[in-house]
CSV table of N, CA and C in Angstrom, one decimal:
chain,number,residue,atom,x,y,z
A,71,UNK,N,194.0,49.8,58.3
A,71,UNK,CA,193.2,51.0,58.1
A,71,UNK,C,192.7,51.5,59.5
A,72,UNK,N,192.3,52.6,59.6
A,72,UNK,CA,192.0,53.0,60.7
A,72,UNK,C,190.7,52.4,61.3
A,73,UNK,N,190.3,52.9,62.5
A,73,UNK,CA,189.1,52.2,62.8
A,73,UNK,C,188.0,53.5,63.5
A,74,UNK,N,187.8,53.9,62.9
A,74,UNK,CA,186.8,55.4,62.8
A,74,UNK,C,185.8,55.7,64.4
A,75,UNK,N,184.7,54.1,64.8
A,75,UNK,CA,183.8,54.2,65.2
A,75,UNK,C,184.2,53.8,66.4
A,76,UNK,N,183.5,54.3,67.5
A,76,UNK,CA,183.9,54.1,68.9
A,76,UNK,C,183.7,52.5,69.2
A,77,UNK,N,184.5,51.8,69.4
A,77,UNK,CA,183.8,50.1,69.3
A,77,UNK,C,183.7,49.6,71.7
A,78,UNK,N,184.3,50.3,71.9
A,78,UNK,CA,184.3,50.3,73.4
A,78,UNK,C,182.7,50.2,74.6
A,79,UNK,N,181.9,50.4,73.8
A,79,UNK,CA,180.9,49.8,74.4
A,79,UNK,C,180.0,48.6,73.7
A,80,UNK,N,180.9,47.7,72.6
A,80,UNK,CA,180.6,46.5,72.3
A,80,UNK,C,181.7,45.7,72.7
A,81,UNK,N,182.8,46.0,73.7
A,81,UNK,CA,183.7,45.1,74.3
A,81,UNK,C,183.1,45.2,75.7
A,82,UNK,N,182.5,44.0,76.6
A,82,UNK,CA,182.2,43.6,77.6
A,82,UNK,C,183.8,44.0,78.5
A,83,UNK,N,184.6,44.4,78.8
A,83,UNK,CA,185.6,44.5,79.3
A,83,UNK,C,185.4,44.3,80.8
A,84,UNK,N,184.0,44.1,81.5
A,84,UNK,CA,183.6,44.1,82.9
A,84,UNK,C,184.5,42.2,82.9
A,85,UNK,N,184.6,41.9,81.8
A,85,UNK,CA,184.8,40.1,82.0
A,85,UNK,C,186.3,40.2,82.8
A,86,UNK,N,187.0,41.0,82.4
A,86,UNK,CA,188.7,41.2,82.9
A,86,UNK,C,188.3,41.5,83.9
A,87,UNK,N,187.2,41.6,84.8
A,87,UNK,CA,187.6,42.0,86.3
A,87,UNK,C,187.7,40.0,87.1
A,88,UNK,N,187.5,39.2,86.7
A,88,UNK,CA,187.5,37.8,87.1
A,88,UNK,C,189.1,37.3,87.2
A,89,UNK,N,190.3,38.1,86.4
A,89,UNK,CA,191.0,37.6,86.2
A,89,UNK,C,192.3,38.7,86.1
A,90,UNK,N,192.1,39.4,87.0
A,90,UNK,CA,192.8,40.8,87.2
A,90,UNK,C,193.9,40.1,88.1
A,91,UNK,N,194.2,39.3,88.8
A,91,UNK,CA,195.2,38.7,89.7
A,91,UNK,C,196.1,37.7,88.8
A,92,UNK,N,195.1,36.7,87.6
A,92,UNK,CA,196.0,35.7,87.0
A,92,UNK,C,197.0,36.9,85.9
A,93,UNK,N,196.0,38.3,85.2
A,93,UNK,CA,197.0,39.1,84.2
A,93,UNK,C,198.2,39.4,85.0
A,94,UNK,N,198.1,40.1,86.3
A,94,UNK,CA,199.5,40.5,86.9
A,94,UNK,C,200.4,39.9,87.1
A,95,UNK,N,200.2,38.3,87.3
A,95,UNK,CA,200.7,37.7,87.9
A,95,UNK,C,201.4,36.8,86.8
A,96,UNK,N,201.0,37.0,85.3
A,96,UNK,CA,201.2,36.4,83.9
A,96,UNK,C,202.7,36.3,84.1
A,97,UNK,N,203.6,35.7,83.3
A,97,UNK,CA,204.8,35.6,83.3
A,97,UNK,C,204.9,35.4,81.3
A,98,UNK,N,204.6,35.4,80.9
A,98,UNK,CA,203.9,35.7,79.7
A,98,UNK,C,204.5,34.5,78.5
A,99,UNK,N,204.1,33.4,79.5
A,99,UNK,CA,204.3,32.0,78.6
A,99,UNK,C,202.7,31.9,78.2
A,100,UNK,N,202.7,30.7,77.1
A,100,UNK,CA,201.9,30.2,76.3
A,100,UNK,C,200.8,30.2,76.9
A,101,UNK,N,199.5,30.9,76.3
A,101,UNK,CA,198.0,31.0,77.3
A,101,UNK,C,197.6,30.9,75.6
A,102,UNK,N,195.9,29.8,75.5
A,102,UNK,CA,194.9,29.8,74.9
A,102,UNK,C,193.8,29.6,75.2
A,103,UNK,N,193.0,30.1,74.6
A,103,UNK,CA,191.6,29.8,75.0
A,103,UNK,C,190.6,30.8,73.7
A,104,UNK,N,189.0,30.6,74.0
A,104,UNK,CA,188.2,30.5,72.9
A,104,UNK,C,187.0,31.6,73.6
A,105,UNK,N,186.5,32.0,72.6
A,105,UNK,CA,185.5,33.0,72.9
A,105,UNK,C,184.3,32.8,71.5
A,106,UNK,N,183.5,32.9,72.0
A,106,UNK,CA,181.9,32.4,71.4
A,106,UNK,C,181.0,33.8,72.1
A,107,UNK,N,179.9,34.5,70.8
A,107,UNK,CA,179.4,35.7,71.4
A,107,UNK,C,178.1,35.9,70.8
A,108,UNK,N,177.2,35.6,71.3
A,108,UNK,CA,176.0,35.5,70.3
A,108,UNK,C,174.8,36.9,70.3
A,109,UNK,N,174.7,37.7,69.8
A,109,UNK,CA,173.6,38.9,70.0
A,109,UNK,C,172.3,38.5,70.8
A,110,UNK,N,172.1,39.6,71.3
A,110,UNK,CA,170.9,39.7,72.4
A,110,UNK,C,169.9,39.1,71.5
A,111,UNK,N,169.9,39.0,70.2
A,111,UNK,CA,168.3,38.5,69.6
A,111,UNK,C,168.9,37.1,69.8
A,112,UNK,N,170.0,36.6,69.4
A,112,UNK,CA,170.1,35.6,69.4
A,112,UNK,C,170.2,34.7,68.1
A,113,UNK,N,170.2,35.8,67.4
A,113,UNK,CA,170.3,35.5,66.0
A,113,UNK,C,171.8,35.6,65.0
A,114,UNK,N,172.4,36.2,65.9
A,114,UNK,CA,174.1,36.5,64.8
A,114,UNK,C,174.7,36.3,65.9
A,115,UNK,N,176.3,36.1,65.3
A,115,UNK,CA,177.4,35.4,66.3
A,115,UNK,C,178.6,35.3,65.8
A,116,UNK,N,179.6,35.7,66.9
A,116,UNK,CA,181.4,35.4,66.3
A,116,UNK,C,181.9,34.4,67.3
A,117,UNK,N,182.8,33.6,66.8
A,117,UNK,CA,183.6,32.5,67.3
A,117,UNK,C,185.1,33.1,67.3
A,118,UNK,N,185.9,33.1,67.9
A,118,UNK,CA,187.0,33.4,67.8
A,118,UNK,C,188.3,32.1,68.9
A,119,UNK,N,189.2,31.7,68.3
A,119,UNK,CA,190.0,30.9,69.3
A,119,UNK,C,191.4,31.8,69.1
A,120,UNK,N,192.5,31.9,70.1
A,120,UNK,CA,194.0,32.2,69.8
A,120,UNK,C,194.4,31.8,70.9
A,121,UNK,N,195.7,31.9,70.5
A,121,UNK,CA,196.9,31.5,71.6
A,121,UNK,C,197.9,32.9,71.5
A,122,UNK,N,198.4,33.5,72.9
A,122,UNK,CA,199.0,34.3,73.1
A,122,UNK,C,200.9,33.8,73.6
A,123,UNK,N,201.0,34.7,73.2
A,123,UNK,CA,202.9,33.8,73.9
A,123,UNK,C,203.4,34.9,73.7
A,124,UNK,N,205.0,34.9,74.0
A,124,UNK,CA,206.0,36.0,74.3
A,124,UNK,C,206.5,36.3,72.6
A,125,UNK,N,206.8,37.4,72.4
A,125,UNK,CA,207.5,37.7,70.9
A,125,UNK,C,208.9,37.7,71.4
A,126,UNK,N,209.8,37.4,70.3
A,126,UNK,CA,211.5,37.9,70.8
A,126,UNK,C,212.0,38.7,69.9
A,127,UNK,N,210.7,39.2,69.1
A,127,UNK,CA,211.1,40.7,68.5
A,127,UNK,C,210.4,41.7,69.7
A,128,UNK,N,210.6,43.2,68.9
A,128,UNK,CA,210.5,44.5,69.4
A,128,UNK,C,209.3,44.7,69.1
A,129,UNK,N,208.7,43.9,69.1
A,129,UNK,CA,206.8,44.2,68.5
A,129,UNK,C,205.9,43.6,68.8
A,130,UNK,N,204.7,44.1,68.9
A,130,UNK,CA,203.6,43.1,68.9
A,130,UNK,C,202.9,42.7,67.4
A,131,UNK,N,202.3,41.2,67.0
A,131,UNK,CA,201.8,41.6,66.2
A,131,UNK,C,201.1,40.5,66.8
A,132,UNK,N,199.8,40.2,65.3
A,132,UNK,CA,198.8,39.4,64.8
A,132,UNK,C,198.7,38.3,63.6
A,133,UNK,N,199.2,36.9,64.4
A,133,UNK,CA,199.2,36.1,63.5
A,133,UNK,C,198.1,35.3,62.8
A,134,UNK,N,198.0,35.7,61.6
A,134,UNK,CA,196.4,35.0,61.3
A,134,UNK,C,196.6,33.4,60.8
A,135,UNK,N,196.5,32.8,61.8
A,135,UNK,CA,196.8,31.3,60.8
A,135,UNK,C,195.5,30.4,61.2
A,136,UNK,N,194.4,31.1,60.0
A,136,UNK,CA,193.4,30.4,59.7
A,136,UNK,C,193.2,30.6,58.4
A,137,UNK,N,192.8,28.8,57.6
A,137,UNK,CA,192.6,28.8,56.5
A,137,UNK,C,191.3,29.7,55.3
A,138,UNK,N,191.8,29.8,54.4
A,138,UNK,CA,190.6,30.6,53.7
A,138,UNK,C,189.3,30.4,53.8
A,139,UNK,N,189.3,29.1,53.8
A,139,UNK,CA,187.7,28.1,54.1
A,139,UNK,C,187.1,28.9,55.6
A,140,UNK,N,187.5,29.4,55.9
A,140,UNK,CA,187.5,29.5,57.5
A,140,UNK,C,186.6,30.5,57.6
A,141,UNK,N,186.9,31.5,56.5
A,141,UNK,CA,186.7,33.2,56.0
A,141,UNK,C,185.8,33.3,54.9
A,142,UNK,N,184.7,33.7,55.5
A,142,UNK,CA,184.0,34.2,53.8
A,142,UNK,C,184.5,35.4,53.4
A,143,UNK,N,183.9,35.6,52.0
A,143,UNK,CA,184.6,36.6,51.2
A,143,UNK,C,184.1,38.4,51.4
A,144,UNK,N,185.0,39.3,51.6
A,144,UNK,CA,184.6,40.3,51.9
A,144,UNK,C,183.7,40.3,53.5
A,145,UNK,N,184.2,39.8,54.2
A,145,UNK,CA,184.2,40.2,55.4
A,145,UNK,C,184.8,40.7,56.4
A,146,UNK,N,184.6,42.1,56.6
A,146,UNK,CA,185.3,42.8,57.7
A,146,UNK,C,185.5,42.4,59.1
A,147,UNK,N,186.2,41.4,59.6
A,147,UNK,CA,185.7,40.9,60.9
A,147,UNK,C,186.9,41.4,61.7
A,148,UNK,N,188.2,41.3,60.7
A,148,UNK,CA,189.3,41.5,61.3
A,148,UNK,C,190.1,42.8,61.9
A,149,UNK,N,189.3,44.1,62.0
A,149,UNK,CA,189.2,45.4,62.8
A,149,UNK,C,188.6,45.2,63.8
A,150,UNK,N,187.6,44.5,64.4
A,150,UNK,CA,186.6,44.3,65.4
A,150,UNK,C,188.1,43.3,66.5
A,151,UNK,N,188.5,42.3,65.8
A,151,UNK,CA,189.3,42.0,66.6
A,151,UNK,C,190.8,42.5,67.2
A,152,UNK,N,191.2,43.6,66.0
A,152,UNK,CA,192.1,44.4,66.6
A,152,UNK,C,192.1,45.3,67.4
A,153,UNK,N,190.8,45.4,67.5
A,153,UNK,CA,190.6,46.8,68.1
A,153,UNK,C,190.5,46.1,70.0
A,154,UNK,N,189.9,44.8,69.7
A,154,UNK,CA,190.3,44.1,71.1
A,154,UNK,C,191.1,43.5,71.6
A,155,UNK,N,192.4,43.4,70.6
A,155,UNK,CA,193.8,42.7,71.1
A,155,UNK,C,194.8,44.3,71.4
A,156,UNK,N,194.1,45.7,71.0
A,156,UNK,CA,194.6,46.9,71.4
A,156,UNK,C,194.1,46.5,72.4
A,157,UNK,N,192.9,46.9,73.3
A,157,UNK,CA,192.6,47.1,74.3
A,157,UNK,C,193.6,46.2,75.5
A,158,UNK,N,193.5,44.9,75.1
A,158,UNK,CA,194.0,44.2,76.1
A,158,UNK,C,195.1,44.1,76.6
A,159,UNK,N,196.0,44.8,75.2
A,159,UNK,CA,197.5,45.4,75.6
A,159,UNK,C,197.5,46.6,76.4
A,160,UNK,N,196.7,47.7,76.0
A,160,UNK,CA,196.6,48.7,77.1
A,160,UNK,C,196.1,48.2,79.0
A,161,UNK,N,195.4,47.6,78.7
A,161,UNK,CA,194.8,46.5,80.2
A,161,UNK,C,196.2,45.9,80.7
A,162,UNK,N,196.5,44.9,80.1
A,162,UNK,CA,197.6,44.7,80.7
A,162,UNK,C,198.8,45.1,81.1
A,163,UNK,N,199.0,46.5,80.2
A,163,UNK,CA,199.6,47.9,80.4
A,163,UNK,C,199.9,47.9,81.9
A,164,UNK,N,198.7,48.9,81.7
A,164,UNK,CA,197.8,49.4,83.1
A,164,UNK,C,198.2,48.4,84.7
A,165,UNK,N,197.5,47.2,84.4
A,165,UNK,CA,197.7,46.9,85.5
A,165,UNK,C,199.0,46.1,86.1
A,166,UNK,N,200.2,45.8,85.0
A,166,UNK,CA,201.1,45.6,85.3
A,166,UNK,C,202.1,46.8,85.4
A,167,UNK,N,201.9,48.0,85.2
A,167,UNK,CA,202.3,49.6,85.9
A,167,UNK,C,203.4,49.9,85.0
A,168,UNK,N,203.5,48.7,83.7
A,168,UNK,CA,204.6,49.0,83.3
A,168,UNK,C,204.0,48.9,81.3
A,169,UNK,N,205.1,48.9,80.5
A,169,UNK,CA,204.6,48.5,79.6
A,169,UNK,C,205.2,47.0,79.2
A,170,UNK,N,204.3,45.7,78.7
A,170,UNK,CA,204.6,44.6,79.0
A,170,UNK,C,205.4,44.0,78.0
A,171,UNK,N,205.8,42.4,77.7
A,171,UNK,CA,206.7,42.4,76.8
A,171,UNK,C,205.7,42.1,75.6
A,172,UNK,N,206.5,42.4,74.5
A,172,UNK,CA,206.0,42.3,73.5
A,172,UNK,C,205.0,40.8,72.8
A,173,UNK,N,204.1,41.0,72.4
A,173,UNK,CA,203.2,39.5,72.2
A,173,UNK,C,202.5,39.2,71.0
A,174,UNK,N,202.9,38.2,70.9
A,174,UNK,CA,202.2,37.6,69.3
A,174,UNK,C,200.9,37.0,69.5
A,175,UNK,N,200.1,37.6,69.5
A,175,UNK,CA,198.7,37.3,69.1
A,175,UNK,C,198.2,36.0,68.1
A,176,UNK,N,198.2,35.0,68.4
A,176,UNK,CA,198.1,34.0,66.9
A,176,UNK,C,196.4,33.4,67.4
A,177,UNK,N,196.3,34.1,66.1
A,177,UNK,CA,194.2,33.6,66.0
A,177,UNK,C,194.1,32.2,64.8
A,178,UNK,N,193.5,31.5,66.0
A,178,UNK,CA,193.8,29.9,65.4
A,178,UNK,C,192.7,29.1,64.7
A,179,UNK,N,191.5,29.6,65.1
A,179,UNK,CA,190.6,29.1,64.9
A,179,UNK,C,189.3,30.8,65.0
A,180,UNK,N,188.3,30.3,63.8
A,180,UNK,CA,187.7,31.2,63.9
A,180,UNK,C,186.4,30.4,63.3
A,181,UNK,N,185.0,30.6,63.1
A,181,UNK,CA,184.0,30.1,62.7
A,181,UNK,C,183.2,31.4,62.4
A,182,UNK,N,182.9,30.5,60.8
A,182,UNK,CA,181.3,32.0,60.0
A,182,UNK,C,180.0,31.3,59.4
A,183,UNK,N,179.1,32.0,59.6
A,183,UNK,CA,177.7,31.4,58.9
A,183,UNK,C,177.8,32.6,58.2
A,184,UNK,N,177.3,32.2,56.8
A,184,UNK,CA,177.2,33.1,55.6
A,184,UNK,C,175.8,33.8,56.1
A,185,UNK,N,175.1,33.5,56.9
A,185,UNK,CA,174.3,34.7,56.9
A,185,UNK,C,174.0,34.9,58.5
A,186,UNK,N,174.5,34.2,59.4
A,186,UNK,CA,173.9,34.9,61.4
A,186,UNK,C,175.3,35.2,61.7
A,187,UNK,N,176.4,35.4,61.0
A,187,UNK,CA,177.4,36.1,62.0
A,187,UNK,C,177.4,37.5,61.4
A,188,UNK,N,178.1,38.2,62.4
A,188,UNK,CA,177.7,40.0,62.5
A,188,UNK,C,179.4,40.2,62.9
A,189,UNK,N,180.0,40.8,62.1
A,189,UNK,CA,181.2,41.4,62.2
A,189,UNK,C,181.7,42.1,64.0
A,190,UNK,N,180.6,42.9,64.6
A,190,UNK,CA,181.3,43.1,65.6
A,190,UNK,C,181.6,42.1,66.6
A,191,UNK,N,180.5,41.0,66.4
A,191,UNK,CA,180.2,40.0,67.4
A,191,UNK,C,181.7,39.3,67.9
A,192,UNK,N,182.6,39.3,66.4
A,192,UNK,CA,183.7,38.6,67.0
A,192,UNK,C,185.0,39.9,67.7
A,193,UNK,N,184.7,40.8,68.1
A,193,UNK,CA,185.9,41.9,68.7
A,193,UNK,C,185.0,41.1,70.5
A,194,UNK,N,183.9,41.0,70.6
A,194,UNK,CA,183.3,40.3,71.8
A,194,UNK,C,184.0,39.2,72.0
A,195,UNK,N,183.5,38.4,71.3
A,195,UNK,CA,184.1,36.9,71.2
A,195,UNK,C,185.8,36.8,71.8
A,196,UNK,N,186.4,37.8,71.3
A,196,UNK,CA,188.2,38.0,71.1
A,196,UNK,C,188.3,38.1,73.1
A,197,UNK,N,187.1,39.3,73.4
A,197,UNK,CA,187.6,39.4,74.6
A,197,UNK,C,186.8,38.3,75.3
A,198,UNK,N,186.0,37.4,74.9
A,198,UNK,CA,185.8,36.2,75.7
A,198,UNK,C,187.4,35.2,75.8
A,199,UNK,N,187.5,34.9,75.0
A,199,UNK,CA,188.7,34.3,74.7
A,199,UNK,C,190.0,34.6,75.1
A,200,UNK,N,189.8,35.9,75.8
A,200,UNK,CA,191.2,36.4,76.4
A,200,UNK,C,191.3,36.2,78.4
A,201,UNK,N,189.8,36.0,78.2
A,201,UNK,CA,189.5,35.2,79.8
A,201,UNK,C,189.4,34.2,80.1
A,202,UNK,N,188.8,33.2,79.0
A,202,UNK,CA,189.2,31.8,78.7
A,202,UNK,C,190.7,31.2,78.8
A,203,UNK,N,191.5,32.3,78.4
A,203,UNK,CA,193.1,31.9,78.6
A,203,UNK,C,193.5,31.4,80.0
A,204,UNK,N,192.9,32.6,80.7
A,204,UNK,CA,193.0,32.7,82.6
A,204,UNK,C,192.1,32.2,82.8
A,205,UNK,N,191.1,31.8,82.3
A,205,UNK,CA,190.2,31.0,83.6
A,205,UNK,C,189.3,30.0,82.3
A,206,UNK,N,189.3,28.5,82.6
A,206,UNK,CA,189.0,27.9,82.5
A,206,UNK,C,187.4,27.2,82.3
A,207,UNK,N,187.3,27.8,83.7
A,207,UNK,CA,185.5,27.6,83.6
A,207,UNK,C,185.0,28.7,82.8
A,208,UNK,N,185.5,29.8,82.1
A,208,UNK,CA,185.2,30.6,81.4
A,208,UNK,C,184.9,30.0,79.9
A,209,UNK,N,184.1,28.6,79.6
A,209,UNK,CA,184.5,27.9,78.4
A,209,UNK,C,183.4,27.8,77.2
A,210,UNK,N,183.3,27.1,76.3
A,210,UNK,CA,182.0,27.5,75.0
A,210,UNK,C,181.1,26.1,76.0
A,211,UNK,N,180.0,26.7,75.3
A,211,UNK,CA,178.6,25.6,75.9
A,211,UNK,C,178.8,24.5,75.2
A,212,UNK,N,178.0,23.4,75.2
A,212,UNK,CA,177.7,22.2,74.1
A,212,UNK,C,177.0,22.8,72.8
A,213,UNK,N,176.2,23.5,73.6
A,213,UNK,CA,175.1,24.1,72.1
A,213,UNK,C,176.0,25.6,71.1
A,214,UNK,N,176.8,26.4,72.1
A,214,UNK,CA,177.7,26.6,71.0
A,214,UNK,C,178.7,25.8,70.4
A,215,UNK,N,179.3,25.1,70.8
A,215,UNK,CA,179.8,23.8,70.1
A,215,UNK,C,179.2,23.7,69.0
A,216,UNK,N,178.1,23.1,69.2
A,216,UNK,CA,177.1,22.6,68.0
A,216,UNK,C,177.2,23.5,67.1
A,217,UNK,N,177.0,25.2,67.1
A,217,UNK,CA,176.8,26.0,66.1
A,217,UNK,C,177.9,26.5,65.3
A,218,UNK,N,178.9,26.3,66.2
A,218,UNK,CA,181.0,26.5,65.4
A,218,UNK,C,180.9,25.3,64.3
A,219,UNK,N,180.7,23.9,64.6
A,219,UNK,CA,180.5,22.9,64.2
A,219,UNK,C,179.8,22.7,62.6
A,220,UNK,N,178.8,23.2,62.7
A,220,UNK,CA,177.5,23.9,62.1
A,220,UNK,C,177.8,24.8,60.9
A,221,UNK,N,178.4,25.6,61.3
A,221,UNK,CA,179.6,26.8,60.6
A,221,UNK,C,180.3,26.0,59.8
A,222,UNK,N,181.1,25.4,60.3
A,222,UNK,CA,182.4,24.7,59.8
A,222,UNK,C,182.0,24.6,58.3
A,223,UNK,N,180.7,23.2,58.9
A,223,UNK,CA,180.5,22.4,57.3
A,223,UNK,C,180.1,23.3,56.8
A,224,UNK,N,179.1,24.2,56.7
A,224,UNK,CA,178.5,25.0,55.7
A,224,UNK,C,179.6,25.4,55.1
A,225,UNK,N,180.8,26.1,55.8
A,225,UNK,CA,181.5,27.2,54.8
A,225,UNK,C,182.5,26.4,54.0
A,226,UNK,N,182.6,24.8,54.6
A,226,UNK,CA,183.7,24.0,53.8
A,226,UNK,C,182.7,23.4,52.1
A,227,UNK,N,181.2,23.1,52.9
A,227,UNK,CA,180.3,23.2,51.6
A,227,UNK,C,180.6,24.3,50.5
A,228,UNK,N,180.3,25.4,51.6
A,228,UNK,CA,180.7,26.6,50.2
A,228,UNK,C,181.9,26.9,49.3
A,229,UNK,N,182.9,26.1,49.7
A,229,UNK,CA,184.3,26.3,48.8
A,229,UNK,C,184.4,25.5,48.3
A,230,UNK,N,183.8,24.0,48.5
A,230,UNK,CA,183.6,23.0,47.8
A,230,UNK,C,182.8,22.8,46.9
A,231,UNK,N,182.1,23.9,46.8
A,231,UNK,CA,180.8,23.7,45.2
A,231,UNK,C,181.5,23.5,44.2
């Protein structure tokens, strides 16, 4: 479905200027990495992990392979992250001068608290994760650790009742 609301000044996109030499220079084999994004109160938060790689179709798409346990019910999380795997295609558009080859997006890992995660938080998280690919020290804390962690059991609790 469409995505109605301007979401471009909830994507940090200033993070892509760190790693503007490794995108050009991509050859567009296998890159993963994780993005963790917690609100200025400090109170809500999205986790997002994927791996990017080459398609050998004529398309881009988005592979979701995370289990249901993963996902609470009726949550819209997954336009916040398309809307940031668009951007990143136009980015790398752009600064490769051309249009690039086609790429599967596969979101591998994702973490929810039934009540402190906030739907846009993870289209943030997506573009942490897309600098994490390229750069390394770009990585989650111990204390977000702890809170993905944290996540996990709660929502594996909740499907388990």
């Amino acid at each position: 479905h469409m995505i109605t609301e301007n979401l471009s000044p909830l994507l940090d996109t200033s993070l892509f200027n760190n790693i503007t030499s490794e995108l050009i220079n991509w050859n567009y084999s296998l890159v993963e990495g994780a993005g963790f994004h917690l609100t200025s109160t400090g109170e809500k938060y999205g986790h997002i992990a994927l791996k990017i790689y080459k398609s050998e179709d004529y398309y881009n798409y988005v592979k979701w392979n995370i289990p249901k346990e993963q996902m609470p019910p009726d949550f819209d999380f997954q336009r916040y992250v398309i809307k940031a795997l668009d951007f990143f295609r136009l980015h790398l558009d752009a600064l490769k001068g051309e249009p690039s080859q086609p790429l599967i997006f596969e979101i591998c890992d994702v973490s929810f608290h039934l009540i402190d995660s906030i739907q846009y938080a993870y289209g943030i998280a997506t573009i942490k994760a897309f600098v994490n690919c390229f750069d390394k020290s770009f990585n989650l804390s111990d204390y977000q650790k702890e809170m993905i962690k944290g996540a996990k059991k709660m929502m594996t609790d909740y499907y388990n009742k």
